Amino acid sequence: MARTARPGSLVLGEVSGTADLVDAIIDLISDGSLADGDRLPSTRTLAEQTGLSRGTVVRGFDELSAAGFIDSVQGSGTRVAAGAGQAARAGARTRGGGDTSSSSHSSSSRSSTSRSSPGPEPRRGRSARDLRPGIPDVALVDERAWRSAVRVAATQGLAGLNPWEEPSPTLRAALADHLRRHRGIAAADPLLFDSSRSAIAALCSAFVAAHGPVAFHTEDPGYRGALLMAREQDLEVRFHPAEPGGLDSARLGSERAIVFTTPAHQFPLGHRMSVDRRVALVDWARRTGSLVIEDDYDGEFRYGVAPLPALVTLPAAADHVAYVGTSSKSVAPDLRVAWCLPPAALRREVERWLVVHRRGPSTLPAEAMGAFIDSGAMDRHLARAARVYSDRRHRLVAALARECPHLDVTGVEAGLHLCVLLPGYDDDEVVRELERAGWRTRSLSGQSAQYPVSGLVLSYSRLVARDADEFAARLRQVIDGR
């Protein structure tokens, strides 16, 4: 029978932040001071004991829980997880022997001994050294809550309907409430898609069907997926340099057009569109009869800044702004669930496109997503994920400032990624050098078509433990060596 440690009995030594706290607790698990099943002090007690803020302790517990070292059970407190001791002793938190394999439950790559142990099992898709943007940390999703949502969806049986013609009413209703509470979008009636790209393609097709061929305006560097969808519709693409304040409507001319933008966190540079440029863009769309496609791909995550309103919530915007969202950043990309709020004048044509192209999400994941939101698990997940991502972002920004103080970093206020600018360097070659050292990154110039910017696009969503320091040190070595 597992023994039970008295809450408040941990001897941690001096800890100065989340990373130190995580390391100290794993040390206790590794040396046997904490055994599987032992109860940990409450976050409040541990904060008083260490002198850390309670928020810092909560983030530390979130890291340990995501890595599979501890379990929190309602009414039973927080305990050391089964198998945690063996995993810690096998080196689950540290890199060893150049091994670059991955695990979602360890703060860094495990040794081969660890991978064969019965400790916390890795999940598919996790790589501690993969900093490419676009994938959240699925280890942060509460497995019990998700499995419960899947069971709710499964008990309803097969609908026997085409999901592109009869989309999940559960998810549509849940999303309407979610968008109202989280993004301030009232009276939402979302259409469901299998991806944001499909939604963008449908909107372009619907607008062209209504108004004839038009130009497609987008920022550069920008989201390549939107560019591909515009070119599939044979639209003339016009590029505009991405600016810190967001897209300047004065550059757009006076002709009817389609404009694609990511105002909450410009992809990839990460700028937030200013309030005055948001208002000016909506006013331009109204005056010219244009369509603005607002891709809110990671708008749920903000760090220390006030939320800015979605474009579609601004006065007179509903008739000219199409809102697009996706579960790929907030939950997981393999769900393949996205949604769109088209202007009323385009809705029937967008629905027709869905029926013709059959690009709605499968019913089971859509129903499960709806149940996940309805149960309150989505709200809890977003709150927890925001704390963890904020801590990982802070670590990466701080490590880059220490190791590469001469490099500018952009896009740190929101989202799941940031950019490191590398003027004067061949960023593709830097990416290759980093990959030879075991780090997968993405070049910023690779996101450009007309206004290339040299740099790295780095996701911190799966960057845990000491990875930030190791990466920043390696980046400095690569830069210094060129």
XYZ file of C-alpha atoms in Angstrom:
482
model
C 0.000 0.000 0.000
C 1.363 3.409 -0.921
C 2.281 5.544 2.019
C 0.850 9.035 2.349
C 3.133 12.005 2.810
C 1.838 14.638 5.169
C 0.885 17.810 3.348
C 3.536 20.428 4.018
C 6.323 17.908 4.688
C 8.297 18.477 1.472
C 11.935 19.532 1.845
C 12.632 21.401 -1.369
C 15.580 23.632 -0.612
C 15.709 27.019 -2.325
C 13.397 27.391 -5.318
C 13.005 30.623 -7.254
C 10.409 29.841 -9.902
C 8.262 27.265 -11.651
C 11.177 25.427 -13.270
C 13.025 25.106 -9.944
C 9.891 23.854 -8.220
C 9.245 21.241 -10.923
C 12.857 20.038 -10.785
C 12.844 19.877 -6.974
C 9.678 17.774 -6.823
C 10.944 15.397 -9.509
C 14.191 15.098 -7.514
C 12.147 13.994 -4.487
C 10.285 11.463 -6.633
C 13.533 10.199 -8.129
C 15.353 9.670 -4.820
C 12.344 8.036 -3.146
C 11.477 10.865 -0.777
C 8.137 10.910 -2.571
C 6.682 7.563 -3.632
C 3.869 6.695 -6.010
C 0.575 7.560 -4.333
C 2.044 10.051 -1.843
C -0.084 13.105 -1.266
C 1.378 16.536 -1.993
C 0.678 19.721 -0.053
C -1.953 22.066 -1.445
C -0.763 24.815 -3.759
C -1.528 27.377 -1.040
C 0.510 25.491 1.565
C 3.406 24.989 -0.829
C 3.350 28.664 -1.803
C 3.605 29.654 1.874
C 6.407 27.139 2.434
C 8.533 28.214 -0.545
C 7.745 31.917 -0.665
C 6.578 31.558 -4.273
C 3.310 33.016 -5.488
C 0.408 30.611 -5.609
C 0.169 31.160 -9.370
C 3.764 29.971 -9.752
C 3.001 26.824 -7.754
C -0.169 26.183 -9.781
C 1.846 26.421 -12.998
C 4.380 24.009 -11.551
C 1.657 21.511 -10.687
C 0.225 21.917 -14.180
C 3.640 21.068 -15.655
C 4.006 18.023 -13.425
C 0.479 16.870 -14.221
C 0.980 17.329 -17.971
C 4.209 15.333 -17.714
C 2.409 12.512 -15.881
C 4.238 12.832 -12.552
C 1.238 13.824 -10.434
C -2.535 13.319 -10.478
C -5.175 15.666 -9.075
C -8.439 14.031 -8.031
C -11.475 15.971 -6.830
C -11.799 15.463 -3.079
C -8.549 13.501 -2.781
C -5.975 16.220 -3.335
C -2.869 15.883 -5.484
C -0.789 12.708 -5.393
C 2.298 11.299 -7.058
C 1.148 9.337 -10.105
C 1.576 5.591 -10.492
C 4.849 4.846 -12.265
C 6.259 8.326 -11.634
C 9.112 7.076 -9.453
C 10.407 4.618 -12.009
C 10.076 7.172 -14.800
C 11.957 9.834 -12.805
C 14.755 7.426 -11.878
C 15.051 6.445 -15.534
C 15.733 10.080 -16.447
C 12.336 11.105 -17.785
C 13.029 14.801 -17.336
C 16.512 15.037 -18.811
C 18.107 14.380 -22.157
C 20.666 11.639 -22.338
C 23.043 10.094 -24.838
C 21.930 12.351 -27.668
C 18.521 10.715 -27.736
C 16.029 12.948 -29.513
C 12.965 10.752 -29.258
C 9.943 12.334 -27.641
C 7.298 11.990 -24.979
C 4.367 14.153 -24.033
C 4.655 13.120 -20.391
C 8.281 14.039 -19.793
C 9.828 17.446 -19.570
C 12.382 16.318 -22.127
C 13.346 13.234 -24.115
C 13.667 9.899 -22.332
C 16.403 7.351 -22.511
C 15.663 3.965 -24.032
C 15.422 2.521 -20.516
C 12.742 5.059 -19.663
C 10.759 4.339 -22.805
C 10.528 0.666 -21.881
C 9.493 1.368 -18.311
C 5.875 1.148 -17.133
C 5.942 4.818 -16.164
C 3.829 7.550 -17.766
C 3.264 6.600 -21.415
C 4.001 9.040 -24.234
C 1.180 10.254 -26.416
C 1.323 10.320 -30.183
C 2.435 13.530 -31.829
C 4.587 14.895 -28.994
C 8.159 16.023 -29.554
C 10.048 17.951 -26.888
C 12.475 19.329 -29.513
C 9.930 20.234 -32.175
C 9.391 23.998 -32.101
C 7.539 24.278 -35.392
C 4.309 26.266 -35.079
C 0.822 24.913 -35.466
C 0.445 22.153 -32.867
C -0.686 22.621 -29.252
C 0.331 20.373 -26.353
C -2.397 17.728 -26.356
C -1.041 16.439 -23.020
C -2.783 19.435 -21.427
C -6.217 18.128 -22.420
C -7.896 16.417 -19.467
C -8.079 12.820 -20.667
C -10.946 11.911 -18.354
C -13.030 14.847 -19.514
C -12.296 14.118 -23.161
C -13.083 10.422 -22.828
C -16.310 11.331 -21.067
C -17.227 13.640 -23.954
C -16.475 10.879 -26.461
C -18.672 8.470 -24.489
C -21.523 10.990 -24.532
C -21.144 11.296 -28.311
C -20.911 7.545 -28.804
C -24.032 6.761 -26.770
C -26.099 8.772 -29.221
C -25.427 6.194 -31.917
C -25.005 6.874 -35.616
C -27.033 9.768 -36.978
C -27.268 8.320 -40.478
C -26.953 11.822 -41.954
C -24.382 13.586 -44.094
C -22.507 15.911 -41.713
C -22.062 18.559 -44.412
C -25.860 18.720 -44.848
C -26.965 18.099 -41.256
C -24.082 19.343 -39.070
C -23.929 18.529 -35.365
C -26.599 20.586 -33.556
C -24.804 19.883 -30.267
C -21.566 21.464 -31.436
C -23.246 24.388 -33.161
C -25.175 25.293 -30.005
C -22.125 24.809 -27.788
C -19.956 26.920 -30.083
C -22.528 29.701 -30.177
C -22.376 29.938 -26.386
C -18.576 29.574 -26.355
C -18.089 32.369 -28.905
C -20.465 34.637 -27.009
C -18.604 34.162 -23.727
C -15.027 34.072 -24.988
C -15.037 36.328 -28.054
C -18.057 38.553 -27.454
C -19.869 37.344 -30.591
C -23.612 37.450 -29.894
C -26.273 35.467 -31.767
C -23.672 33.270 -33.466
C -24.951 30.488 -35.734
C -21.762 28.811 -36.931
C -21.345 26.616 -39.986
C -19.068 23.630 -39.422
C -16.049 22.685 -41.546
C -13.261 20.133 -41.428
C -10.585 22.861 -41.437
C -10.134 26.607 -41.569
C -8.751 26.209 -45.098
C -12.053 24.740 -46.234
C -13.910 27.641 -44.638
C -11.652 30.157 -46.414
C -12.143 28.385 -49.746
C -15.926 28.374 -49.262
C -15.988 32.090 -48.448
C -13.886 32.993 -51.475
C -16.070 30.887 -53.757
C -19.286 32.336 -52.322
C -18.098 35.930 -52.685
C -16.938 35.397 -56.267
C -20.262 33.724 -57.114
C -22.058 36.822 -55.814
C -19.793 39.545 -57.227
C -17.539 38.099 -59.891
C -13.712 37.905 -59.834
C -12.063 40.143 -57.238
C -8.581 40.657 -55.826
C -7.471 38.822 -52.690
C -5.458 40.975 -50.268
C -3.231 39.406 -47.625
C -0.280 40.308 -45.417
C 3.199 39.057 -46.189
C 4.732 37.148 -44.435
C 1.395 35.464 -43.906
C -0.629 32.279 -43.690
C 0.225 30.147 -46.720
C -2.959 28.108 -46.405
C -5.120 31.144 -47.178
C -2.907 31.990 -50.140
C -3.337 28.474 -51.545
C -7.130 28.670 -51.195
C -7.217 32.037 -52.993
C -5.128 30.691 -55.844
C -7.392 27.646 -56.119
C -10.178 30.120 -56.863
C -7.950 31.829 -59.503
C -8.030 35.082 -57.555
C -5.459 37.786 -58.159
C -3.408 37.920 -54.959
C -2.055 41.250 -53.750
C 0.499 41.234 -50.939
C 0.995 43.897 -48.301
C 3.934 44.047 -45.874
C 2.990 42.930 -42.382
C 3.235 45.851 -39.960
C 3.223 46.031 -36.146
C -0.171 47.762 -36.046
C -1.809 45.349 -38.447
C -3.049 45.665 -42.011
C -3.409 49.275 -43.173
C -6.673 49.657 -45.107
C -5.249 52.715 -46.872
C -3.197 50.276 -48.974
C -6.251 48.402 -50.240
C -7.607 50.846 -52.827
C -11.267 51.532 -53.518
C -12.328 48.394 -55.424
C -14.424 45.568 -54.031
C -12.115 42.786 -52.810
C -11.519 39.973 -50.339
C -9.123 40.669 -47.464
C -7.635 37.917 -45.320
C -6.287 38.852 -41.891
C -5.340 37.347 -38.527
C -5.902 40.378 -36.266
C -5.658 38.688 -32.845
C -2.133 37.363 -33.516
C -0.829 38.008 -37.022
C 0.571 34.859 -38.531
C 3.491 34.504 -38.378
C 4.953 37.744 -36.954
C 2.484 37.811 -34.064
C 1.463 41.486 -34.186
C -1.940 42.448 -32.781
C -4.028 44.698 -35.019
C -4.594 48.042 -33.312
C -8.086 49.268 -32.510
C -7.939 52.151 -34.982
C -6.854 49.874 -37.835
C -9.610 47.396 -36.954
C -12.206 50.140 -37.154
C -10.694 51.510 -40.378
C -10.669 48.070 -42.025
C -14.338 47.442 -41.238
C -15.223 50.922 -42.482
C -13.289 50.264 -45.719
C -15.151 46.975 -46.236
C -18.484 48.725 -45.720
C -17.646 51.524 -48.176
C -16.363 49.199 -50.910
C -18.771 46.301 -50.406
C -15.827 43.993 -49.674
C -15.390 40.846 -47.598
C -12.935 40.585 -44.715
C -12.041 37.047 -43.613
C -11.023 37.124 -39.945
C -9.027 34.014 -39.026
C -9.043 33.805 -35.228
C -6.786 30.736 -35.169
C -5.372 31.135 -31.633
C -7.301 34.077 -30.227
C -8.049 32.285 -26.935
C -4.494 32.783 -25.650
C -3.343 36.219 -24.456
C -0.614 37.062 -21.946
C -0.746 40.195 -19.838
C -2.687 42.231 -22.394
C -6.347 43.178 -22.583
C -8.461 41.302 -25.135
C -9.284 43.233 -28.278
C -12.716 42.732 -29.838
C -13.095 40.378 -32.773
C -13.554 42.340 -35.996
C -16.976 40.816 -36.507
C -18.228 42.403 -33.258
C -17.513 45.971 -34.402
C -20.404 48.189 -35.551
C -21.591 47.357 -39.107
C -19.070 44.495 -39.339
C -21.520 41.573 -39.466
C -22.432 42.288 -43.085
C -18.826 42.419 -44.265
C -16.697 40.273 -41.927
C -16.596 36.467 -41.944
C -15.290 34.952 -38.719
C -13.297 31.689 -38.935
C -12.173 29.611 -35.947
C -10.696 26.175 -35.353
C -10.088 23.593 -32.636
C -6.621 22.817 -34.002
C -4.829 25.254 -31.658
C -7.174 25.256 -28.674
C -7.545 21.447 -28.433
C -5.942 19.293 -31.156
C -5.512 19.424 -34.944
C -6.515 15.791 -35.441
C -10.100 16.636 -34.440
C -10.478 18.423 -37.797
C -13.219 20.713 -36.531
C -13.513 24.331 -37.652
C -16.318 26.867 -37.848
C -17.311 29.918 -39.802
C -19.739 32.807 -39.318
C -20.325 34.198 -42.824
C -22.222 37.408 -43.528
C -25.921 36.689 -43.988
C -25.792 37.514 -47.706
C -23.222 34.767 -48.305
C -24.576 32.100 -45.986
C -26.671 30.158 -48.496
C -23.832 30.060 -51.023
C -21.376 28.897 -48.352
C -23.821 26.149 -47.338
C -24.097 25.131 -50.985
C -20.314 24.914 -51.239
C -20.271 22.638 -48.196
C -22.780 20.270 -49.780
C -20.920 20.168 -53.092
C -17.438 19.716 -51.620
C -18.474 17.653 -48.554
C -15.990 19.334 -46.228
C -17.861 19.249 -42.937
C -16.358 17.570 -39.846
C -17.181 13.949 -39.052
C -20.132 13.618 -36.706
C -18.455 11.754 -33.835
C -15.606 14.243 -33.173
C -18.034 17.128 -33.683
C -20.476 15.709 -31.133
C -17.606 14.968 -28.733
C -16.323 18.520 -29.085
C -19.819 19.809 -28.367
C -20.082 17.666 -25.232
C -16.584 18.787 -24.151
C -17.668 22.425 -24.350
C -21.083 21.846 -22.750
C -19.572 20.072 -19.735
C -17.391 23.056 -18.874
C -14.233 21.043 -19.634
C -13.312 23.393 -22.484
C -13.302 26.419 -20.182
C -11.180 24.583 -17.619
C -8.828 23.383 -20.341
C -8.331 26.855 -21.799
C -7.637 28.329 -18.351
C -5.107 25.649 -17.526
C -3.471 25.708 -20.967
C -3.152 29.499 -20.837
C -1.232 29.255 -17.529
C 1.117 26.587 -18.867
C 1.683 28.311 -22.217
C 2.312 31.615 -20.463
C 5.030 30.001 -18.356
C 6.645 28.296 -21.355
C 6.531 31.526 -23.325
C 8.173 33.369 -20.430
C 10.962 30.799 -20.247
C 11.705 31.011 -23.949
C 11.645 34.812 -24.037
C 13.910 34.996 -20.970
C 16.325 32.401 -22.376
C 16.566 34.213 -25.706
C 17.193 37.511 -23.899
C 20.065 35.923 -21.942
C 21.697 34.013 -24.777
C 20.864 36.185 -27.814
C 20.251 39.713 -26.484
C 21.040 41.256 -29.871
C 18.117 39.502 -31.599
C 14.627 41.020 -31.742
C 11.655 38.888 -30.709
C 8.105 39.604 -31.908
C 4.625 38.269 -31.183
C 5.008 37.504 -27.477
C 1.676 38.948 -26.290
C -0.619 36.234 -27.597
C -0.976 32.881 -29.315
C 1.314 29.855 -29.197
C 4.383 31.037 -31.093
C 6.810 33.907 -31.436
C 9.344 35.035 -34.027
C 13.068 35.659 -33.665
C 14.291 38.071 -36.333
C 17.633 37.259 -37.991
C 18.540 40.206 -40.235
C 21.627 39.470 -42.279
C 21.387 35.701 -41.793
C 20.166 32.961 -44.113
C 17.313 31.673 -41.949
C 16.912 28.495 -44.019
C 20.512 27.601 -43.276
C 20.000 28.397 -39.584
C 17.020 26.018 -39.619
C 19.190 23.295 -41.169
C 21.955 23.825 -38.612
C 19.477 23.652 -35.744
C 17.935 20.476 -37.151
C 21.378 18.866 -37.296
C 21.605 19.680 -33.586
C 18.225 18.058 -32.917
C 15.914 21.095 -32.984
C 13.118 21.404 -35.545
C 12.145 25.001 -36.340
C 10.616 26.904 -39.250
C 12.114 29.750 -41.253
C 10.253 33.047 -41.358
C 11.267 33.713 -44.957
C 9.488 30.496 -45.921
C 6.203 32.193 -45.005
C 6.859 35.053 -47.428
C 5.972 35.516 -51.075
C 6.931 39.109 -51.788
C 8.334 40.748 -48.645
C 10.720 38.175 -47.160
C 11.860 38.618 -43.572
C 14.701 36.520 -42.174
C 13.985 34.828 -38.876
C 12.635 31.797 -37.046
C 9.004 30.980 -36.222
C 9.104 29.168 -32.868
C 6.246 27.481 -31.050
C 6.600 27.248 -27.274
C 3.427 25.188 -26.829
C 5.382 21.947 -26.244
C 8.575 23.485 -24.862
C 8.951 22.227 -21.287
C 11.478 22.078 -18.427
C 15.009 23.147 -19.420
C 14.392 23.023 -23.176
C 14.209 26.811 -23.461
C 17.719 27.319 -22.087
C 19.125 24.497 -24.203
C 17.534 25.825 -27.371
C 18.612 29.432 -26.817
C 22.182 28.309 -26.126
C 22.207 26.211 -29.299
C 20.788 29.112 -31.338
C 23.556 31.351 -30.032
C 26.164 28.771 -31.041
C 24.681 28.499 -34.521
C 24.518 32.283 -34.956
C 28.037 32.806 -33.595
C 29.360 30.156 -35.929
C 28.098 31.848 -39.065
